[in-house]
Short mmCIF file of C-alpha atoms in Angstrom, two decimals:
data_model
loop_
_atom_site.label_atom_id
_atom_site.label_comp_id
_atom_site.label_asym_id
_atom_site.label_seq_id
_atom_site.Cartn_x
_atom_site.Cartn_y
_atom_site.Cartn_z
CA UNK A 1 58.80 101.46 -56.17
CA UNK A 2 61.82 102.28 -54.06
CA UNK A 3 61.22 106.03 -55.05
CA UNK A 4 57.59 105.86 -53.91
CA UNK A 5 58.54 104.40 -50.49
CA UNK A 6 61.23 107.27 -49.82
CA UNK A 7 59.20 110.13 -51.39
CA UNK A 8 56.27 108.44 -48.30
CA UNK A 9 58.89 108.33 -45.74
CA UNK A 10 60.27 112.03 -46.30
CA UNK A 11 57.05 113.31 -46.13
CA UNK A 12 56.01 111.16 -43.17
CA UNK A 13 59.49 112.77 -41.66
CA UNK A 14 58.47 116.57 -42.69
CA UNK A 15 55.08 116.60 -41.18
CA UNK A 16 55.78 115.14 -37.57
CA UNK A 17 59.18 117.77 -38.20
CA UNK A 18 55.89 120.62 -38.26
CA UNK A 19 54.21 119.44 -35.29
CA UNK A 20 57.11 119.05 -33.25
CA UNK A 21 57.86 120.23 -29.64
CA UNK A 22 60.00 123.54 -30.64
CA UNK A 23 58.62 124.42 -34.02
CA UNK A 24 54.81 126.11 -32.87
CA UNK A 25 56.26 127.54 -30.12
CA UNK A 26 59.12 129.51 -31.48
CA UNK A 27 56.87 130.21 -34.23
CA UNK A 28 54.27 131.53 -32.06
CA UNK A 29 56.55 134.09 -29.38
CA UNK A 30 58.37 135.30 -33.05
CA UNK A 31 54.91 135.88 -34.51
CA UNK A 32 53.83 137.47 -31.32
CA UNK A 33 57.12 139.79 -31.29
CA UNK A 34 56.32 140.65 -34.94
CA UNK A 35 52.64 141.86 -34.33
CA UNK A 36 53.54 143.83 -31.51
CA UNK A 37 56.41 145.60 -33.86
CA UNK A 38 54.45 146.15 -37.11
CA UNK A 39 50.22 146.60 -35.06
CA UNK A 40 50.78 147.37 -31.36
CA UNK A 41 49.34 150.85 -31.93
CA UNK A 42 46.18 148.59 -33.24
CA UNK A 43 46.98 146.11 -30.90
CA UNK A 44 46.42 148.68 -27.79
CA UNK A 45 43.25 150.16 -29.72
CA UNK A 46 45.00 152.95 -31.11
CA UNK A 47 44.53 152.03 -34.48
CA UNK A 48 42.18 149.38 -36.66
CA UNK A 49 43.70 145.96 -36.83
CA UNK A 50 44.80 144.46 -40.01
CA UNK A 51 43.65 140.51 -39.98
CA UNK A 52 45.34 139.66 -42.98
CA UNK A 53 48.96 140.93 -41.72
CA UNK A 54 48.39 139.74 -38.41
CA UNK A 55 47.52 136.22 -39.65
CA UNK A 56 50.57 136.23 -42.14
CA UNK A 57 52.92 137.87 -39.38
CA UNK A 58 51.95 134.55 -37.47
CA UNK A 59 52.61 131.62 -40.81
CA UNK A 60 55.76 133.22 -42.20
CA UNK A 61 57.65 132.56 -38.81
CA UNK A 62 56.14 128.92 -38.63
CA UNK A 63 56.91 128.19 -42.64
CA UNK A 64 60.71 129.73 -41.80
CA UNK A 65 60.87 127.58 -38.88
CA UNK A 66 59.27 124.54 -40.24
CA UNK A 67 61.69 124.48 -43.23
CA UNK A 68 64.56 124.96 -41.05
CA UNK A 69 63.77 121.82 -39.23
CA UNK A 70 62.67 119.95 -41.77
CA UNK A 71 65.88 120.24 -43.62
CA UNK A 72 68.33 119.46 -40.38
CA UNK A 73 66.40 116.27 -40.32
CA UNK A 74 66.11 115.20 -43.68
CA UNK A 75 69.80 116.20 -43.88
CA UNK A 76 70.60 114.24 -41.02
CA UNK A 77 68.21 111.49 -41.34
CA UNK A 78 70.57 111.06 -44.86
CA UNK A 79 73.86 111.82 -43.35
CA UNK A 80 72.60 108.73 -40.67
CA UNK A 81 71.84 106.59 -44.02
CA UNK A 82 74.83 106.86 -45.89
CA UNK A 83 76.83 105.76 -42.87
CA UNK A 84 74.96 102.61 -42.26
#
């Protein structure tokens, strides 16, 4: 039962980790960056935008940045347990 509890807990600690203050908003200026890189010609009308890159150019920075903060804290939150 003690497994169930932490496997709760970690998850719990993961998903307010995603929501957090830093983590859309990095997310979202990186993704913004990206788009204008890879579609500003579409992105000024020059060109036909593509959705589907635009949409991924937007969740791989958040997934990147979501694991990276996800693992400082669970990393942390376990360095924090062993201690006490």
């Amino acid at each position: 039962m003690e497994f169930l509890g932490s496997a709760h807990s970690t998850w719990k600690l993961a998903c307010s980790c995603a929501v957090s203050d830093g983590v859309p908003r990095r997310s979202l200026i990186v993704g913004t960056v990206l788009n204008l890189i890879n579609q500003g010609d579409a992105l000024l009308g020059m060109a036909s935008i593509n959705w589907l890159k635009l949409i991924l150019t937007y969740c791989v920075p958040y997934a990147v940045c979501t694991y990276g903060a996800v693992s400082y804290q669970l990393k942390k939150t376990n360095v924090l347990e062993r201690r006490a």
